[in-house]
Amino acid sequence: MTPPPPADRAASQPVPDRALDLGLREVIGGEQPPDLRDAVVDGLRWDSFDGTSDRKDGTLPAPRSSNRWLAAAVVMLGLGAVIAVLATRGEDAAGTNQTNQPAPRADRTAQDPVALEAHDPDPMSRALEVRDLAHFHELVGAIEAIEFIPWKATFANAVHDYIRARPDDHEWERDPATLARWMRDLTASTDRAPHPRRLQDHRCLARLWLNDPGTDEGRYVLVGLTPDTPLAVARYGTVDLPTELATEWGQKAIALARAGRLGRGLVYSGSELLHLDVEIREVTARGLGDADMRDLVPFRKLARLDLSACGDVTQEGIRLLCDALAERRDARNGWGSITDLILPDGIRLGAPSLPRFSDLGPLHRVRCAGAVFAAESVVHAESRVFPGSLRSLDLSAARLTEPWLRALLRGLQIQELVLDGTEGLDPSAVLTIAAQQKLTSLSLRNCSSLTGTDLGPLAALPLTRLDSSGVTLTPTSLRAVCGIASLESLGVVGCGLGEGAVDELLRADSLQELRIGPGPADVGRLTALRHLRRLELHLPHGRTAADLSEILDAFRTQLPRCEVVLRSAW
Amino acid sequence: VREWVGRHQGSVWRYLRFLGADPDVASDLTQDAFLAALRAGAIERADPSAAALLRLSARHRYLSLLRQRHRRPSHQDLDEGEAAWQWFAGQRGDGIDGALDRLRSCVATLDPRQQHALHRIYREGATHRELGTDLQLQPEGVKALLRRIRARLRACMERRNPTDHDTASTSS
């Protein structure tokens, strides 16, 4: 899936251009309006009994807008058994809850478990009405995971369809890995967790562990939670549970997420750091500044710190954090153990003095996207910038010179290096890279300053992945690259490959994945690469899949296990 | 109801997109607008009147949403979105579907290189830099290419017949 051009751009365009932009997204980009007919009809049906007239006691806190939620809040799955819960304790409580419940669908009586069971075609399903919140709480052993999904009119349908399309076995009731995968799939359109203040606009898709009453066993269920609407769990249909219950659980889920008890925290300001659990292991921050860095110190188990969207954090702020952590560690052994660090995008590193990154902990991965490395003189000839534990360094779009690269890599044995789109490197950088004798993954995409550079020195490395797309390769370089015996993945898109390139590529017999194009013309011969599992062909300008039918046929017949992907077809 | 919703839903959704709503928000607000319009009996109205009512309802809901999210609605943005909608969908009286058909025809009149550029950007999400690499153009060259494409499409959309290659007024 390819991202459309940013929507915000439209606002600043002249009128016709804005119109054309949106039109082209549909005509060419394939953006299509959704089919909302079912959702509207469903909404009307709910309208007919959402029932302000039935709620004369006013107990249902249902402003008009939340009725909409109610309508769509028919969520999803539960598995093998419709969830649900016990109807036992307290007729009084039951009575109270019933008044809080939305009216049931006409064809399904949630208040009547017998009726529901009869409706459900699955004999495994059981439905018990929730009449006692306290008892329900006893059933729930733990909220194990929560994902947030922006509210969508079609959400309920999407979830329902997704679950119904899954194989009809019940193993996932006890398989958190499957559920985790489903949650990821279902929330794939969400690129980040919502701002805590906007959680009201989101649904929670939560994985709960329910204890089976009277036994030591239990099962996982996925439930939809919202802070102000009924919780609904269903396998083949929908069971509506009391608003009060959903409200409480929705709020609890949000509180858990805010408190970071799930091991992750997302903060938008320094003050929000105060609400996170000190045991938190990951923090993703937006909008922090240098002054907030010291507030990260209490998180003694912090392992991953993402500051990529904290444009106000400078080198000075990082240095403050390093110093504070070092100080705390002196006082309490074991304090501070960050392994993954994502520095603010575009951070400027150099004068007057670099932070002592080793004070942050045993860093394994560091990302400095778009960083500007200035003032080489601040890097002392013998000093090491990053701790020796570092294994992966991402310098995408950074601006740095070869002496800086040498300084950054000094004393390290890294395994993964990303230099995509860097500026300022010269050919001698290849020798610096080649000195990393344990390097297994190298990405040089669009590293234009290395165009035409001899990549021969890289041949001595134990590389399994190399992507030099966008960097023109000389025949000598290609020969050297293809001679790497361990190479499993190679990207040579836009590398200006000419005649004879395929002959060289055929020498890389261990290749499992290849991205190539445009050209050369005889790519069909690549079927001789017997281990190839994925071939991504970038078509020359004006060529279409039809022009490549012979090549595709050749792969289909001679290398059927190889997935062939065509790009740029027009 | 289904048939009526099906007839109008594309237009309302696209209208919200023109105003600046992202696709998910547009979907939600479109549904809301339909529910409100149905409660108001809009289904009894003639199609043009119902469409106008739906758009009005959708616009109000979008404004409310922006306010709820503490985003100050920029009336200039909304007005530009409205103007863009009028320019695109109101030129010939053939509605948004007719405009999209004309745009398809106009794209087909571009030369292959221009079509390729549009495809890379809108279908594959390529950046200008990637497009420049692809077409071996400097950034200025990419910008100039896209400027020329827009000018041609504008002129084509404003002509009576998109397949007519005569020079036409490009006034907007």
XYZ file of C-alpha atoms in Angstrom:
742
model
C 0.000 0.000 0.000
C 1.414 3.335 -0.911
C 0.702 6.457 1.038
C -1.220 9.195 -0.716
C 0.245 12.668 -0.879
C -0.190 14.467 2.411
C -3.713 15.744 2.874
C -2.652 18.916 4.603
C -0.922 20.025 1.483
C -4.259 20.594 -0.135
C -5.099 23.520 2.067
C -2.319 25.682 0.727
C -2.868 25.002 -2.952
C -4.588 27.319 -5.356
C -8.147 26.319 -5.963
C -7.827 24.447 -9.277
C -4.685 22.662 -8.160
C -6.364 21.552 -4.953
C -9.277 20.229 -6.961
C -7.009 18.467 -9.422
C -4.974 16.973 -6.620
C -8.023 15.408 -5.030
C -9.376 14.301 -8.384
C -6.098 12.637 -9.291
C -6.025 10.778 -6.010
C -9.192 9.092 -7.118
C -8.555 8.796 -10.843
C -4.992 7.578 -10.505
C -4.403 6.854 -6.845
C -7.436 4.623 -6.564
C -8.931 6.474 -3.606
C -12.613 5.621 -3.561
C -15.511 6.671 -1.398
C -16.610 3.853 0.880
C -19.943 2.119 0.588
C -21.847 3.361 3.591
C -25.252 2.013 2.702
C -25.209 -0.741 5.291
C -23.841 1.545 7.959
C -26.540 4.137 7.344
C -29.290 1.564 7.322
C -27.901 0.056 10.523
C -27.763 3.494 12.042
C -31.388 4.081 11.181
C -32.350 0.810 12.773
C -30.614 1.757 15.984
C -32.203 5.150 15.772
C -35.553 3.516 15.971
C -34.921 2.164 19.439
C -32.044 4.098 20.870
C -34.803 5.255 22.708
C -34.925 8.539 24.322
C -38.618 7.990 24.717
C -37.992 4.802 26.672
C -35.626 6.396 29.029
C -37.824 8.541 31.061
C -35.644 8.151 34.093
C -32.769 9.679 32.172
C -30.368 7.070 33.431
C -28.763 6.411 30.107
C -26.142 9.080 29.629
C -26.677 9.153 25.972
C -26.327 12.447 24.259
C -27.266 12.331 20.632
C -23.713 11.881 19.529
C -23.185 8.824 21.599
C -26.207 7.149 20.125
C -24.228 7.037 16.989
C -21.530 5.260 18.886
C -24.085 2.947 20.236
C -25.252 2.119 16.804
C -21.869 1.274 15.532
C -20.595 -0.068 18.768
C -21.572 -3.485 17.883
C -18.245 -4.880 18.011
C -16.979 -8.070 17.341
C -15.794 -11.161 18.256
C -15.521 -13.094 21.095
C -14.982 -16.406 20.404
C -16.071 -19.571 21.108
C -18.393 -18.105 23.375
C -20.077 -14.977 23.163
C -18.832 -13.274 26.092
C -20.655 -12.348 28.468
C -21.159 -12.877 31.707
C -22.982 -13.930 34.579
C -26.332 -13.183 35.555
C -26.463 -13.964 38.974
C -26.056 -11.626 41.738
C -28.475 -9.059 42.760
C -31.769 -8.573 41.209
C -31.569 -4.998 42.319
C -28.377 -4.501 40.455
C -29.847 -6.241 37.502
C -32.717 -3.948 37.502
C -30.464 -0.963 37.590
C -28.364 -2.201 34.754
C -31.277 -3.048 32.658
C -32.482 0.468 32.823
C -29.081 1.524 31.634
C -29.029 -0.796 28.729
C -29.850 0.312 25.274
C -32.848 -1.290 23.799
C -31.946 -4.530 22.074
C -32.113 -5.170 18.413
C -35.469 -6.261 17.298
C -34.258 -9.698 16.317
C -32.034 -10.331 19.251
C -32.765 -10.015 22.906
C -29.592 -9.364 24.781
C -31.376 -9.273 28.089
C -32.585 -12.770 27.561
C -29.731 -15.253 27.406
C -31.975 -18.035 26.356
C -33.211 -16.109 23.400
C -29.700 -15.169 22.429
C -28.449 -18.705 22.661
C -31.245 -19.877 20.494
C -30.385 -17.265 17.955
C -26.728 -18.131 17.822
C -26.038 -20.971 15.429
C -22.857 -21.947 17.190
C -23.407 -24.531 19.895
C -20.150 -23.474 21.457
C -21.518 -20.074 22.097
C -22.848 -19.269 25.418
C -24.319 -16.039 26.445
C -24.809 -14.882 29.903
C -26.059 -11.521 30.674
C -24.042 -9.123 32.681
C -26.066 -8.103 35.611
C -23.408 -7.779 38.205
C -20.416 -5.687 37.409
C -18.458 -6.854 40.391
C -18.809 -10.422 39.296
C -17.731 -9.588 35.781
C -14.629 -7.972 37.166
C -13.815 -11.202 38.923
C -13.920 -12.999 35.617
C -11.442 -10.753 33.954
C -8.023 -11.907 34.907
C -6.087 -9.281 33.045
C -6.111 -6.785 30.247
C -3.191 -8.095 28.312
C -3.014 -5.741 25.403
C -4.832 -2.746 24.082
C -4.764 -1.173 20.687
C -6.493 2.062 19.853
C -8.414 2.496 16.668
C -9.719 5.791 15.356
C -13.455 5.763 15.381
C -14.866 4.795 12.036
C -18.382 4.391 10.950
C -17.534 1.108 9.379
C -15.444 -0.179 12.224
C -17.944 -2.655 13.576
C -18.546 -4.148 10.178
C -14.841 -4.363 9.464
C -14.118 -6.206 12.658
C -17.055 -8.491 12.264
C -16.100 -9.349 8.695
C -12.525 -9.906 9.698
C -13.410 -12.362 12.403
C -15.894 -14.220 10.308
C -13.323 -14.650 7.583
C -10.938 -16.412 9.911
C -10.761 -20.195 9.968
C -13.395 -21.589 12.202
C -11.235 -23.198 14.797
C -11.265 -22.245 18.384
C -7.604 -22.534 19.194
C -7.177 -18.813 19.235
C -9.120 -18.696 22.438
C -5.938 -19.811 24.089
C -3.441 -18.405 21.656
C -2.298 -14.885 22.470
C 0.023 -14.826 19.465
C -2.862 -15.250 17.038
C -4.875 -12.621 18.812
C -1.963 -10.252 18.820
C -1.606 -10.742 15.070
C -5.305 -10.080 14.525
C -5.128 -6.939 16.575
C -2.195 -5.744 14.565
C -4.061 -6.455 11.340
C -7.157 -4.709 12.534
C -5.277 -1.676 13.654
C -2.928 -1.561 10.720
C -4.367 1.738 9.605
C -3.348 3.337 12.869
C 0.187 4.538 12.688
C 0.367 5.718 16.235
C -1.506 5.715 19.468
C -3.816 8.649 19.957
C -3.134 11.613 22.099
C -4.490 10.843 25.561
C -6.817 13.792 25.407
C -8.312 12.431 22.232
C -8.817 8.929 23.424
C -12.511 9.663 23.564
C -12.438 9.600 19.790
C -11.067 6.119 19.715
C -12.174 2.640 20.336
C -10.040 0.210 22.222
C -9.550 -3.228 20.889
C -8.504 -5.110 23.963
C -7.336 -8.625 24.562
C -8.685 -9.862 27.842
C -8.156 -13.057 29.726
C -11.406 -14.344 31.115
C -11.424 -16.893 33.888
C -13.908 -19.686 33.449
C -16.005 -19.642 36.588
C -15.280 -22.482 38.952
C -12.240 -23.726 37.095
C -8.604 -22.842 36.811
C -8.945 -22.350 33.122
C -9.940 -19.474 30.994
C -9.867 -18.050 27.533
C -8.803 -15.016 25.616
C -11.328 -12.742 24.072
C -11.101 -9.654 21.993
C -13.456 -6.959 23.018
C -14.198 -3.499 21.845
C -14.200 -0.902 24.523
C -15.170 2.691 24.352
C -15.243 5.119 27.186
C -18.874 6.029 26.846
C -20.738 3.378 24.968
C -21.812 -0.177 25.561
C -19.264 -2.842 25.230
C -20.251 -5.426 22.768
C -18.773 -8.798 22.210
C -19.959 -11.216 19.679
C -19.031 -14.087 17.578
C -21.850 -14.332 15.147
C -23.775 -11.409 16.338
C -23.792 -8.767 18.938
C -24.450 -8.832 22.583
C -25.051 -5.523 24.166
C -23.728 -5.037 27.624
C -24.564 -2.301 30.041
C -23.314 1.169 29.387
C -22.011 1.369 32.892
C -19.827 -1.633 32.362
C -18.464 -0.408 29.071
C -17.813 2.989 30.507
C -15.915 1.601 33.399
C -13.861 -0.770 31.317
C -13.207 1.769 28.628
C -11.972 4.194 31.212
C -9.940 1.515 32.881
C -8.306 0.632 29.598
C -7.463 4.242 28.989
C -6.152 4.643 32.485
C -3.950 1.633 31.990
C -2.644 2.969 28.746
C -1.997 6.337 30.299
C -0.284 4.802 33.235
C 1.930 2.834 30.954
C 1.170 -0.425 32.690
C 1.188 -2.101 29.330
C 4.861 -1.401 29.078
C 4.500 1.428 26.625
C 3.826 5.066 27.120
C 3.090 7.912 24.802
C 3.480 11.412 26.072
C 2.880 14.726 24.444
C 4.334 17.009 27.047
C 6.720 16.919 29.926
C 3.885 17.091 32.424
C 2.412 13.885 31.048
C 5.598 12.063 31.958
C 4.504 12.382 35.548
C 1.524 10.131 34.888
C 3.530 7.236 33.562
C 4.334 4.239 35.657
C 7.945 4.306 36.774
C 8.288 0.686 35.695
C 7.575 1.577 32.096
C 9.895 0.113 29.514
C 9.163 2.192 26.434
C 8.437 5.860 26.015
C 7.482 7.535 22.778
C 7.436 11.262 23.197
C 6.104 14.129 21.138
C 6.815 17.734 21.754
C 9.236 17.444 24.645
C 11.968 19.998 25.136
C 15.382 19.999 26.755
C 13.909 20.886 30.135
C 11.836 17.706 30.134
C 14.778 15.379 29.746
C 15.504 15.100 33.442
C 11.940 13.880 33.986
C 12.869 10.710 32.112
C 15.353 9.734 34.771
C 12.855 8.079 37.196
C 12.051 5.389 34.641
C 14.703 3.000 35.770
C 13.588 0.177 33.481
C 13.325 2.310 30.387
C 14.704 0.327 27.473
C 13.383 2.194 24.455
C 13.206 5.948 24.089
C 11.745 7.484 20.965
C 12.329 11.218 20.700
C 11.966 11.377 16.931
C 9.116 13.885 17.080
C 10.665 16.086 19.735
C 12.060 18.818 17.553
C 12.827 21.024 20.535
C 15.207 18.540 22.079
C 18.761 19.501 21.269
C 22.110 17.969 21.907
C 22.136 19.860 25.184
C 18.979 18.082 26.335
C 20.428 14.696 25.496
C 23.537 15.619 27.410
C 21.431 16.574 30.425
C 19.743 13.188 30.290
C 23.066 11.386 29.997
C 24.503 13.271 32.958
C 21.418 12.740 35.095
C 21.303 9.037 34.365
C 25.001 8.679 35.107
C 24.480 10.462 38.395
C 21.535 8.264 39.343
C 23.396 5.145 38.327
C 26.234 6.065 40.650
C 23.756 6.276 43.491
C 21.761 3.177 42.610
C 23.360 0.401 40.732
C 21.616 -0.712 37.589
C 19.751 2.488 36.934
C 19.236 3.335 33.286
C 19.421 0.641 30.680
C 18.294 2.148 27.405
C 18.998 -0.158 24.505
C 17.003 1.536 21.729
C 17.397 5.246 21.199
C 15.735 7.296 18.528
C 17.125 10.792 18.534
C 15.035 13.771 17.432
C 14.796 13.961 13.679
C 17.204 16.567 12.364
C 19.106 16.979 15.625
C 22.365 18.856 15.346
C 25.298 17.093 16.918
C 28.741 18.592 17.337
C 29.927 21.697 19.123
C 30.366 22.485 21.903
C 30.509 18.923 23.216
C 28.893 15.635 22.383
C 26.732 13.820 24.905
C 28.246 10.742 26.487
C 25.822 8.303 24.928
C 27.285 5.437 26.897
C 25.671 6.925 30.007
C 22.248 6.107 28.613
C 22.839 2.394 28.910
C 23.950 -0.522 26.767
C 22.678 0.911 23.502
C 21.992 -1.664 20.811
C 20.195 0.459 18.261
C 20.459 4.173 17.562
C 18.629 6.154 14.932
C 19.714 9.667 14.006
C 17.507 10.387 11.009
C 18.247 13.675 9.334
C 20.881 14.535 11.907
C 23.404 17.209 11.110
C 26.891 16.356 12.263
C 28.962 19.496 12.461
C 32.303 20.534 13.843
C 34.440 17.458 13.379
C 36.915 18.913 15.804
C 34.720 18.011 18.791
C 35.316 14.338 18.132
C 38.554 13.409 19.786
C 40.761 11.100 17.878
C 40.574 8.277 20.374
C 37.178 8.773 21.908
C 34.192 6.631 21.152
C 30.863 8.326 20.466
C 28.588 5.340 21.068
C 29.103 2.473 23.504
C 30.686 -0.692 22.209
C 27.379 -2.527 22.621
C 25.893 -0.764 19.595
C 24.794 -3.154 16.865
C 22.585 -1.056 14.615
C 23.044 2.523 13.484
C 20.585 4.376 11.281
C 21.877 7.603 9.779
C 19.166 8.046 7.143
C 19.197 11.471 5.512
C 21.934 12.620 7.835
C 24.421 15.211 6.780
C 27.867 14.015 7.701
C 31.355 13.763 6.345
C 33.586 10.743 6.163
C 35.610 11.799 9.264
C 32.346 11.972 11.183
C 31.302 8.539 9.965
C 34.680 7.210 11.005
C 34.253 8.797 14.420
C 30.756 7.406 14.870
C 31.861 3.901 13.987
C 35.056 4.039 15.992
C 35.448 1.139 18.367
C 32.220 -0.505 17.244
C 31.402 -3.823 15.693
C 28.034 -3.008 14.255
C 25.903 -5.418 12.287
C 23.457 -3.068 10.611
C 24.176 0.296 9.043
C 21.677 2.498 7.244
C 22.993 5.405 5.213
C 19.957 6.033 3.022
C 19.978 9.466 1.463
C 22.926 10.749 3.437
C 24.723 13.823 2.206
C 28.349 14.749 2.429
C 30.056 11.369 2.256
C 32.881 10.866 -0.185
C 34.258 7.672 -1.746
C 36.577 7.094 1.174
C 33.481 6.311 3.254
C 33.394 2.908 1.572
C 36.693 2.018 3.197
C 35.369 3.185 6.553
C 32.311 0.989 6.147
C 34.414 -1.925 5.032
C 36.307 -1.741 8.309
C 33.155 -2.945 10.103
C 34.005 -6.587 9.798
C 30.786 -7.896 11.331
C 28.471 -5.854 9.176
C 25.669 -8.028 7.797
C 23.175 -5.441 6.623
C 23.997 -2.273 4.714
C 21.636 0.144 3.056
C 22.989 2.858 0.782
C 19.780 3.779 -0.991
C 19.907 7.107 -2.794
C 23.270 7.844 -1.266
C 24.083 9.904 -4.315
C 27.536 10.961 -3.184
C 28.659 7.350 -3.598
C 27.527 7.162 -7.217
C 30.209 5.567 -9.331
C 32.326 4.761 -6.293
C 34.131 1.457 -6.271
C 32.271 -0.751 -3.807
C 34.898 -3.462 -4.119
C 36.060 -3.162 -0.495
C 32.597 -4.228 0.671
C 33.119 -7.646 -0.866
C 35.130 -8.695 2.157
C 32.178 -8.190 4.497
C 29.795 -10.968 5.590
C 26.834 -9.047 4.166
C 23.504 -10.788 3.900
C 21.551 -7.675 2.898
C 22.741 -4.880 0.671
C 20.628 -2.180 -0.908
C 22.373 0.235 -3.207
C 19.276 1.386 -5.073
C 19.671 4.823 -6.514
C 23.459 4.584 -6.558
C 24.966 4.067 -9.976
C 27.109 0.957 -9.899
C 30.177 0.499 -12.032
C 30.682 -2.945 -13.571
C 33.548 -3.471 -11.149
C 31.372 -2.659 -8.185
C 28.606 -4.953 -9.362
C 31.055 -7.755 -9.843
C 32.401 -7.249 -6.344
C 28.953 -7.095 -4.775
C 27.772 -10.211 -6.562
C 30.809 -12.032 -5.328
C 29.710 -11.808 -1.700
C 28.988 -15.407 -0.871
C 26.602 -14.709 2.012
C 24.400 -12.211 0.172
C 20.705 -13.075 0.468
C 19.031 -9.785 -0.342
C 20.158 -7.270 -2.919
C 18.601 -4.022 -4.097
C 19.911 -2.540 -7.340
C 16.975 -0.432 -8.491
C 18.033 2.566 -10.541
C 21.673 1.557 -10.461
C 22.148 1.937 -14.211
C 22.769 -1.737 -14.863
C 23.711 -2.474 -18.438
C 24.663 -5.403 -20.558
C 26.401 -8.138 -18.682
C 24.764 -7.228 -15.391
C 22.662 -10.365 -15.369
C 25.767 -12.469 -15.849
C 27.207 -10.904 -12.724
C 23.974 -11.326 -10.784
C 23.880 -15.003 -11.674
C 27.095 -15.391 -9.720
C 25.236 -14.429 -6.532
C 23.790 -17.880 -6.183
C 22.717 -17.385 -2.582
C 20.316 -14.558 -3.436
C 16.801 -15.009 -2.069
C 15.478 -11.536 -2.681
C 16.330 -9.182 -5.520
C 15.043 -5.715 -6.389
C 16.114 -4.648 -9.835
C 15.202 -2.333 -12.660
C 14.690 -0.604 -14.933
C 16.436 -3.109 -17.173
C 18.484 -4.941 -18.107
C 16.518 -6.613 -20.870
C 17.516 -10.187 -20.128
C 16.217 -10.427 -16.566
C 14.410 -13.599 -17.592
C 17.691 -15.404 -17.227
C 17.535 -14.778 -13.498
C 15.453 -17.917 -13.235
C 18.823 -19.602 -12.879
C 19.024 -18.193 -9.351
C 17.527 -21.262 -7.763
C 17.231 -19.847 -4.263
C 15.379 -16.734 -5.350
C 12.104 -16.322 -3.447
C 11.185 -12.764 -4.312
C 11.958 -10.685 -7.367
C 10.873 -7.069 -7.499
C 11.046 -5.750 -11.036
C 10.919 -2.018 -11.577
C 9.694 -1.586 -15.100
C 11.283 0.767 -17.569
C 9.328 3.833 -18.452
C 6.428 2.990 -20.705
C 6.638 -0.770 -20.218
C 3.763 -2.748 -18.835
C 3.297 -6.201 -17.436
C 2.120 -7.317 -20.861
C 5.558 -6.573 -22.264
C 7.053 -8.955 -19.771
C 4.788 -11.907 -20.326
C 7.658 -14.097 -21.480
C 9.686 -13.281 -18.415
C 6.756 -13.864 -16.117
C 6.012 -17.157 -17.827
C 9.606 -18.183 -17.423
C 9.477 -17.532 -13.689
C 6.115 -19.201 -13.349
C 7.329 -22.378 -14.954
C 10.965 -22.540 -13.933
C 10.885 -20.889 -10.524
C 7.329 -21.270 -9.275
C 8.186 -20.588 -5.669
C 9.556 -17.156 -6.518
C 7.159 -14.268 -5.979
C 7.502 -11.735 -8.805
C 6.429 -8.199 -8.029
C 6.170 -5.556 -10.745
C 6.551 -1.919 -9.877
C 5.940 1.272 -11.806
C 3.703 -0.302 -14.401
C 1.681 2.294 -16.236
C -33.021 4.185 1.544
C -30.133 2.085 0.345
C -30.635 3.202 -3.200
C -30.893 6.837 -2.162
C -27.769 6.622 -0.010
C -25.923 4.898 -2.810
C -26.866 7.685 -5.172
C -25.526 10.473 -2.980
C -22.826 8.993 -0.787
C -19.937 9.429 -3.215
C -20.721 13.069 -3.732
C -20.941 13.886 -0.007
C -17.789 11.977 0.825
C -15.839 13.687 -1.927
C -17.195 17.062 -0.900
C -15.810 16.518 2.602
C -12.484 15.526 1.120
C -12.443 18.783 -0.807
C -13.062 20.645 2.433
C -9.992 18.992 3.903
C -11.324 15.988 5.817
C -9.184 12.891 5.723
C -10.795 9.749 4.300
C -11.752 8.197 7.636
C -13.251 11.375 8.981
C -15.086 11.896 5.714
C -16.582 8.414 6.034
C -17.817 9.054 9.537
C -19.229 12.454 8.778
C -20.900 11.235 5.624
C -22.729 8.626 7.624
C -23.748 11.210 10.191
C -24.936 13.582 7.524
C -27.105 10.888 5.975
C -28.659 9.958 9.294
C -29.434 13.585 10.026
C -30.807 14.171 6.550
C -32.976 11.083 6.729
C -34.383 12.197 10.060
C -35.164 15.513 8.428
C -37.015 13.804 5.633
C -34.520 14.703 2.931
C -35.309 11.510 1.097
C -38.577 13.080 0.039
C -36.817 15.948 -1.658
C -35.713 16.196 -5.240
C -32.164 15.026 -5.794
C -30.511 18.451 -6.243
C -32.167 19.762 -3.122
C -31.294 16.656 -1.128
C -27.692 16.838 -2.320
C -27.442 20.455 -1.227
C -28.886 19.608 2.168
C -26.468 16.719 2.601
C -23.500 18.908 1.725
C -24.642 21.597 4.132
C -25.074 19.069 6.908
C -21.693 17.538 6.159
C -20.007 20.933 6.231
C -21.529 21.798 9.601
C -20.468 18.508 11.036
C -16.946 18.944 9.777
C -16.771 22.385 11.367
C -18.077 20.979 14.646
C -15.528 18.215 14.565
C -12.693 20.670 14.061
C -13.934 22.684 17.016
C -14.243 19.572 19.166
C -10.666 18.773 18.395
C -9.628 22.238 19.430
C -8.546 23.053 15.955
C -9.499 26.507 14.931
C -11.409 26.068 11.705
C -9.969 28.224 8.996
C -12.835 29.626 7.032
C -10.419 30.518 4.293
C -9.480 26.877 3.960
C -13.085 25.831 3.948
C -13.955 28.492 1.408
C -11.094 27.378 -0.781
C -12.320 23.820 -0.453
C -15.781 24.969 -1.414
C -14.373 26.895 -4.354
C -12.354 23.884 -5.429
C -15.499 21.793 -5.315
C -17.364 24.315 -7.411
C -14.519 24.569 -9.902
C -14.268 20.843 -10.232
C -17.796 19.553 -9.919
C -19.833 22.590 -10.868
C -18.328 23.584 -14.184
C -20.514 21.628 -16.536
C -23.456 20.689 -14.431
C -22.534 17.045 -14.825
C -21.635 16.677 -11.181
C -18.647 15.069 -9.565
C -18.921 11.868 -11.572
C -18.856 13.776 -14.827
C -15.887 15.794 -13.628
C -13.973 12.664 -12.740
C -14.715 11.199 -16.149
C -13.438 14.369 -17.779
C -10.321 14.251 -15.640
C -9.715 10.668 -16.750
C -10.007 11.773 -20.344
C -7.673 14.674 -19.706
C -5.060 12.450 -18.111
C -5.220 10.236 -21.171
C -4.255 13.205 -23.349
C -0.991 13.735 -21.473
C 2.159 12.389 -22.969
C 3.491 9.097 -21.552
C 6.205 10.765 -19.518
C 3.681 13.025 -17.813
C 1.348 10.108 -17.196
C 4.241 8.186 -15.720
C 5.025 11.062 -13.355
C 1.418 11.230 -12.138
C 1.324 7.502 -11.693
C 4.488 7.497 -9.632
C 3.210 10.234 -7.365
C -0.447 9.352 -6.948
C -0.394 5.595 -7.316
C 2.946 4.754 -5.783
C 3.384 7.652 -3.399
C 6.785 8.600 -4.799
C 8.385 11.764 -3.499
C 9.620 14.463 -5.828
C 13.132 13.317 -5.135
C 12.329 9.750 -6.113
C 10.545 10.961 -9.191
C 13.578 13.052 -10.067
C 15.808 10.027 -9.739
C 13.425 8.023 -11.833
C 13.214 10.551 -14.626
C 16.754 11.803 -14.200
C 15.600 15.303 -13.422
C 16.816 17.879 -10.950
C 14.298 19.012 -8.317
C 13.595 22.142 -10.335
C 12.933 19.972 -13.346
C 10.434 17.869 -11.421
C 8.633 20.969 -10.233
C 8.513 22.350 -13.751
C 7.194 19.066 -15.080
C 4.414 18.968 -12.499
C 3.598 22.617 -13.172
C 3.197 21.860 -16.844
C 1.027 18.852 -16.094
C -1.262 20.868 -13.855
C -1.539 23.626 -16.422
C -2.477 21.139 -19.105
C -5.029 19.448 -16.902
C -6.509 22.772 -15.840
C -6.834 23.888 -19.428
C -8.250 20.551 -20.455
C -10.815 20.519 -17.670
C -11.968 23.967 -18.623
C -12.387 23.075 -22.270
C -15.724 21.861 -23.414
C -14.301 18.692 -24.887
C -11.312 17.165 -23.098
C -10.073 15.455 -26.228
C -9.872 18.757 -28.058
C -6.197 19.675 -28.180
C -6.682 23.274 -29.185
C -5.177 25.821 -26.917
C -7.705 26.982 -24.456
C -8.080 29.574 -21.863
C -6.487 28.609 -18.603
C -8.267 31.109 -16.482
C -9.336 29.746 -13.178
